Amino acid sequence: MPSRDEKPVTLPQSGSPGQLADFGSSLAVIVTHPWGPLGGNMNNNVVLGIVFWFQRLKITTLRFDFCGTQIGRGHRQVEQVKEAAEFLLTGSHRRQTSPPSRLLLIGYSYGSIISASASATIPQVVGVASIAPPIGVRHWLFLFNGNYHLEQARKRPDLPQLLVLGDKDNFTSEESFMEVVKRMRQESTTGAVLKGADHFFRGREKDLMDILGHWIISVFPQCNGDLKALSESEFPLYEIPSESMNSESGLCEACVPGDL
């Protein structure tokens, strides 16, 4: 169900299908979806709500389907987020005008932990939003590798991060959620709980966008309080510690073949 601004694309390495809305903005948003074995894909209601919201702001968006069975430790899916980032940043999708130079990663459910983990090694990422991270089931969802991804998400101390949970979430308690929020970098992390919402946010997509919009305005002062200025704003690059790059590359080389 593409919007009128989207066109189908294929990620060149994994061959995964995606939908791209290219507005030529300097900032682009990559949105990732819930776990495939339970029906998650890029046409999920929350994923669609996010990309359509940014498209109204004339921000380039990319959503795609994770490849494989997604039964594994998550490293293959992290590599796909990095592939999607490279696809946008190198201008593989464009023929003439300049590609985006900065990225915002937004993940929902399974995709939230994947995107947060991937942010550790993509220098052009200027912010991460994690919607309903499945903290309560992370051990079996990532074959007892969920804590690794949460640690990767903490690697960049200055990177603005937003974590959102519904207080009626089906998989994660508010207490468990807040424990993770408190372990994140406090100077750059915002935690939000949406009252009356469960894990699926059906009928609450607008409320999620309101939280996202308030967060963007609060952490990106260059917008001057106007979300419409986001497409032309300039964003700084945040430092990536060298140990983050080394840790990620070494572990992925060993583990990606075992992921499906």
CSV table of C-alpha atoms in Angstrom, one decimal:
chain,number,residue,atom,x,y,z
A,1,MET,CA,0.0,0.0,0.0
A,2,PRO,CA,2.4,2.7,-1.2
A,3,SER,CA,1.6,6.4,-1.0
A,4,ARG,CA,1.5,8.5,-4.1
A,5,ASP,CA,5.0,9.7,-3.3
A,6,GLU,CA,6.6,6.3,-3.0
A,7,LYS,CA,8.1,4.1,-5.6
A,8,PRO,CA,9.3,0.5,-5.3
A,9,VAL,CA,13.0,-0.2,-4.9
A,10,THR,CA,15.2,-3.2,-4.3
A,11,LEU,CA,18.1,-3.1,-1.9
A,12,PRO,CA,21.1,-4.2,-4.0
A,13,GLN,CA,22.8,-6.7,-1.8
A,14,SER,CA,20.0,-8.4,0.1
A,15,GLY,CA,17.5,-8.1,-2.7
A,16,SER,CA,14.8,-7.0,-0.3
A,17,PRO,CA,11.9,-5.0,-1.6
A,18,GLY,CA,11.2,-1.5,-0.3
A,19,GLN,CA,9.3,1.7,-0.8
A,20,LEU,CA,11.1,5.0,-1.3
A,21,ALA,CA,9.6,8.5,-1.2
A,22,ASP,CA,12.4,10.8,-2.4
A,23,PHE,CA,11.9,14.5,-1.7
A,24,GLY,CA,15.6,15.5,-2.1
A,25,SER,CA,15.8,16.4,1.5
A,26,SER,CA,19.2,16.5,3.3
A,27,LEU,CA,17.7,14.3,6.0
A,28,ALA,CA,16.2,10.8,5.3
A,29,VAL,CA,14.3,8.5,7.5
A,30,ILE,CA,14.6,4.7,7.5
A,31,VAL,CA,11.8,2.9,9.2
A,32,THR,CA,12.0,-0.8,10.2
A,33,HIS,CA,9.1,-3.2,11.0
A,34,PRO,CA,8.1,-5.9,13.5
A,35,TRP,CA,9.2,-9.5,13.5
A,36,GLY,CA,8.4,-11.3,10.3
A,37,PRO,CA,7.4,-14.7,11.7
A,38,LEU,CA,4.5,-13.0,13.5
A,39,GLY,CA,3.4,-11.2,10.4
A,40,GLY,CA,5.5,-8.1,10.6
A,41,ASN,CA,6.4,-6.3,7.4
A,42,MET,CA,6.8,-2.8,5.9
A,43,ASN,CA,3.1,-2.4,5.5
A,44,ASN,CA,2.5,-2.5,9.2
A,45,ASN,CA,0.1,0.3,10.5
A,46,VAL,CA,2.8,1.9,12.7
A,47,VAL,CA,5.4,1.8,9.9
A,48,LEU,CA,2.9,3.4,7.5
A,49,GLY,CA,1.9,6.0,10.0
A,50,ILE,CA,5.5,7.1,10.5
A,51,VAL,CA,6.5,7.3,6.8
A,52,PHE,CA,3.3,9.1,5.7
A,53,TRP,CA,3.8,11.6,8.6
A,54,PHE,CA,7.4,12.4,7.4
A,55,GLN,CA,6.3,12.5,3.8
A,56,ARG,CA,3.9,15.3,4.6
A,57,LEU,CA,6.9,17.2,5.9
A,58,LYS,CA,8.7,16.5,2.6
A,59,ILE,CA,11.3,14.3,4.2
A,60,THR,CA,12.7,11.4,2.2
A,61,THR,CA,11.6,8.0,3.7
A,62,LEU,CA,12.6,4.4,3.1
A,63,ARG,CA,10.8,1.3,4.4
A,64,PHE,CA,11.8,-2.2,3.5
A,65,ASP,CA,11.1,-5.8,4.3
A,66,PHE,CA,13.8,-7.7,6.3
A,67,CYS,CA,15.1,-10.7,4.3
A,68,GLY,CA,15.2,-14.3,5.5
A,69,THR,CA,13.2,-15.9,8.2
A,70,GLN,CA,14.4,-13.4,10.9
A,71,ILE,CA,15.0,-16.4,13.2
A,72,GLY,CA,18.5,-15.7,14.5
A,73,ARG,CA,20.5,-13.3,16.6
A,74,GLY,CA,19.7,-10.2,14.6
A,75,HIS,CA,23.0,-9.5,13.0
A,76,ARG,CA,21.8,-10.1,9.4
A,77,GLN,CA,19.0,-7.6,10.0
A,78,VAL,CA,21.4,-5.0,11.4
A,79,GLU,CA,23.4,-5.4,8.2
A,80,GLN,CA,20.3,-4.7,6.2
A,81,VAL,CA,19.8,-1.4,8.0
A,82,LYS,CA,23.4,-0.5,7.2
A,83,GLU,CA,22.7,-1.6,3.6
A,84,ALA,CA,19.6,0.7,3.4
A,85,ALA,CA,21.7,3.5,4.8
A,86,GLU,CA,24.4,3.1,2.2
A,87,PHE,CA,21.7,2.9,-0.5
A,88,LEU,CA,20.4,6.3,0.5
A,89,LEU,CA,23.7,8.0,1.3
A,90,THR,CA,25.6,7.0,-1.9
A,91,GLY,CA,22.7,8.2,-4.0
A,92,SER,CA,22.1,4.8,-5.5
A,93,HIS,CA,18.4,5.8,-5.8
A,94,ARG,CA,19.1,9.1,-7.6
A,95,ARG,CA,20.5,10.1,-11.0
A,96,GLN,CA,21.1,13.8,-10.7
A,97,THR,CA,20.6,15.7,-7.4
A,98,SER,CA,22.5,15.2,-4.2
A,99,PRO,CA,21.6,12.3,-1.9
A,100,PRO,CA,20.8,12.9,1.8
A,101,SER,CA,23.7,13.4,4.1
A,102,ARG,CA,22.0,12.6,7.5
A,103,LEU,CA,19.7,9.8,8.6
A,104,LEU,CA,17.1,9.3,11.3
A,105,LEU,CA,16.4,5.7,12.2
A,106,ILE,CA,13.0,4.7,13.5
A,107,GLY,CA,12.1,1.2,14.4
A,108,TYR,CA,8.9,-0.4,15.6
A,109,SER,CA,8.9,-3.5,17.9
A,110,TYR,CA,11.5,-6.0,16.6
A,111,GLY,CA,12.8,-3.3,14.2
A,112,SER,CA,13.4,-0.9,17.1
A,113,ILE,CA,16.1,-3.0,18.7
A,114,ILE,CA,17.6,-3.7,15.3
A,115,SER,CA,17.7,0.0,14.2
A,116,ALA,CA,19.1,1.1,17.6
A,117,SER,CA,21.9,-1.5,17.4
A,118,ALA,CA,22.7,-0.5,13.8
A,119,SER,CA,23.1,3.2,14.8
A,120,ALA,CA,26.3,2.3,16.6
A,121,THR,CA,28.2,2.0,13.3
A,122,ILE,CA,26.5,4.5,11.0
A,123,PRO,CA,28.1,7.9,11.5
A,124,GLN,CA,25.5,9.8,9.5
A,125,VAL,CA,22.7,8.8,11.9
A,126,VAL,CA,21.6,11.9,13.9
A,127,GLY,CA,18.8,10.3,16.0
A,128,VAL,CA,17.1,7.1,16.8
A,129,ALA,CA,13.4,6.5,17.8
A,130,SER,CA,12.5,3.1,19.2
A,131,ILE,CA,8.7,2.4,19.3
A,132,ALA,CA,7.5,-0.4,21.6
A,133,PRO,CA,10.9,-2.2,21.9
A,134,PRO,CA,10.1,-5.8,22.8
A,135,ILE,CA,12.3,-5.8,25.9
A,136,GLY,CA,10.3,-8.4,27.8
A,137,VAL,CA,10.8,-11.1,25.0
A,138,ARG,CA,14.2,-10.0,23.7
A,139,HIS,CA,16.0,-13.1,24.9
A,140,TRP,CA,14.0,-15.6,22.7
A,141,LEU,CA,13.4,-13.1,20.0
A,142,PHE,CA,17.1,-12.7,19.4
A,143,LEU,CA,18.2,-16.1,20.6
A,144,PHE,CA,19.7,-14.7,23.9
A,145,ASN,CA,21.5,-12.0,22.0
A,146,GLY,CA,19.1,-9.1,22.8
A,147,ASN,CA,21.4,-7.6,25.4
A,148,TYR,CA,24.1,-7.3,22.9
A,149,HIS,CA,21.9,-5.1,20.7
A,150,LEU,CA,20.9,-3.0,23.7
A,151,GLU,CA,24.6,-2.4,24.5
A,152,GLN,CA,25.2,-1.4,20.9
A,153,ALA,CA,22.4,1.1,21.2
A,154,ARG,CA,24.3,2.7,24.1
A,155,LYS,CA,27.6,3.1,22.2
A,156,ARG,CA,27.1,6.7,21.1
A,157,PRO,CA,26.7,8.9,24.2
A,158,ASP,CA,25.7,12.1,22.3
A,159,LEU,CA,23.2,10.5,19.9
A,160,PRO,CA,19.6,11.6,20.7
A,161,GLN,CA,17.3,8.6,21.3
A,162,LEU,CA,13.6,8.3,21.9
A,163,LEU,CA,12.0,5.2,23.5
A,164,VAL,CA,8.2,4.9,23.5
A,165,LEU,CA,6.0,2.2,25.1
A,166,GLY,CA,2.2,1.9,25.6
A,167,ASP,CA,1.4,1.3,29.2
A,168,LYS,CA,-0.8,-1.7,28.1
A,169,ASP,CA,2.0,-3.2,26.0
A,170,ASN,CA,1.4,-7.0,25.5
A,171,PHE,CA,5.1,-8.0,25.8
A,172,THR,CA,6.9,-5.6,28.0
A,173,SER,CA,6.0,-4.1,31.4
A,174,GLU,CA,6.4,-0.4,32.0
A,175,GLU,CA,8.8,-1.3,34.8
A,176,SER,CA,11.1,-3.3,32.5
A,177,PHE,CA,10.9,-0.5,29.9
A,178,MET,CA,11.9,2.1,32.4
A,179,GLU,CA,14.9,0.0,33.6
A,180,VAL,CA,16.2,0.0,30.1
A,181,VAL,CA,15.6,3.7,29.6
A,182,LYS,CA,17.5,4.4,32.8
A,183,ARG,CA,20.5,2.4,31.6
A,184,MET,CA,20.7,4.5,28.4
A,185,ARG,CA,22.7,7.7,28.2
A,186,GLN,CA,20.6,10.0,30.3
A,187,GLU,CA,21.9,13.2,28.7
A,188,SER,CA,20.7,12.1,25.3
A,189,THR,CA,17.8,9.7,25.9
A,190,THR,CA,14.0,10.5,26.2
A,191,GLY,CA,11.6,7.9,27.5
A,192,ALA,CA,7.8,8.2,27.0
A,193,VAL,CA,4.8,6.1,28.0
A,194,LEU,CA,1.6,6.4,26.1
A,195,LYS,CA,-1.3,5.9,28.4
A,196,GLY,CA,-4.0,3.4,27.3
A,197,ALA,CA,-2.0,2.1,24.3
A,198,ASP,CA,-1.0,-1.6,23.8
A,199,HIS,CA,1.8,-2.9,21.6
A,200,PHE,CA,0.0,-2.5,18.4
A,201,PHE,CA,-1.2,1.2,18.6
A,202,ARG,CA,-4.2,0.6,16.4
A,203,GLY,CA,-6.1,3.9,16.4
A,204,ARG,CA,-3.3,5.6,18.4
A,205,GLU,CA,-0.9,6.3,15.5
A,206,LYS,CA,-1.6,10.0,15.7
A,207,ASP,CA,-0.7,10.0,19.4
A,208,LEU,CA,2.6,8.4,18.5
A,209,MET,CA,3.3,11.0,15.9
A,210,ASP,CA,2.6,13.7,18.4
A,211,ILE,CA,5.2,12.2,20.7
A,212,LEU,CA,7.7,11.9,17.9
A,213,GLY,CA,7.1,15.5,16.8
A,214,HIS,CA,7.6,16.9,20.3
A,215,TRP,CA,10.8,14.9,20.6
A,216,ILE,CA,12.2,16.2,17.3
A,217,ILE,CA,11.5,19.8,18.2
A,218,SER,CA,13.1,19.3,21.6
A,219,VAL,CA,16.4,17.6,20.5
A,220,PHE,CA,16.9,19.5,17.2
A,221,PRO,CA,16.9,23.2,18.0
A,222,GLN,CA,17.8,24.0,14.4
A,223,CYS,CA,14.2,23.5,13.5
A,224,ASN,CA,13.3,26.5,15.6
A,225,GLY,CA,10.1,24.8,16.8
A,226,ASP,CA,8.8,24.3,13.3
A,227,LEU,CA,8.7,20.7,12.0
A,228,LYS,CA,8.4,22.0,8.4
A,229,ALA,CA,11.9,23.3,8.7
A,230,LEU,CA,13.2,19.7,9.3
A,231,SER,CA,13.8,19.0,5.6
A,232,GLU,CA,16.2,21.9,5.2
A,233,SER,CA,17.9,21.8,8.6
A,234,GLU,CA,21.6,21.1,9.1
A,235,PHE,CA,22.6,18.4,11.6
A,236,PRO,CA,25.9,17.8,13.3
A,237,LEU,CA,27.6,14.4,13.2
A,238,TYR,CA,28.0,12.7,16.5
A,239,GLU,CA,31.1,10.8,17.5
A,240,ILE,CA,31.3,7.0,17.1
A,241,PRO,CA,33.7,5.5,19.6
A,242,SER,CA,36.3,3.3,17.9
A,243,GLU,CA,35.6,0.3,20.0
A,244,SER,CA,32.0,0.4,18.8
A,245,MET,CA,33.1,0.0,15.2
A,246,ASN,CA,35.6,-2.8,16.1
A,247,SER,CA,33.1,-4.7,18.2
A,248,GLU,CA,30.4,-4.6,15.6
A,249,SER,CA,32.5,-5.6,12.6
A,250,GLY,CA,34.2,-8.5,14.4
A,251,LEU,CA,31.0,-10.0,15.8
A,252,CYS,CA,29.0,-9.6,12.6
A,253,GLU,CA,31.6,-11.4,10.5
A,254,ALA,CA,31.3,-14.4,12.8
A,255,CYS,CA,27.6,-14.4,13.3
A,256,VAL,CA,25.9,-13.3,10.1
A,257,PRO,CA,26.2,-16.7,8.4
A,258,GLY,CA,24.2,-18.3,11.2
A,259,ASP,CA,21.3,-15.9,10.9
A,260,LEU,CA,18.4,-16.7,8.6
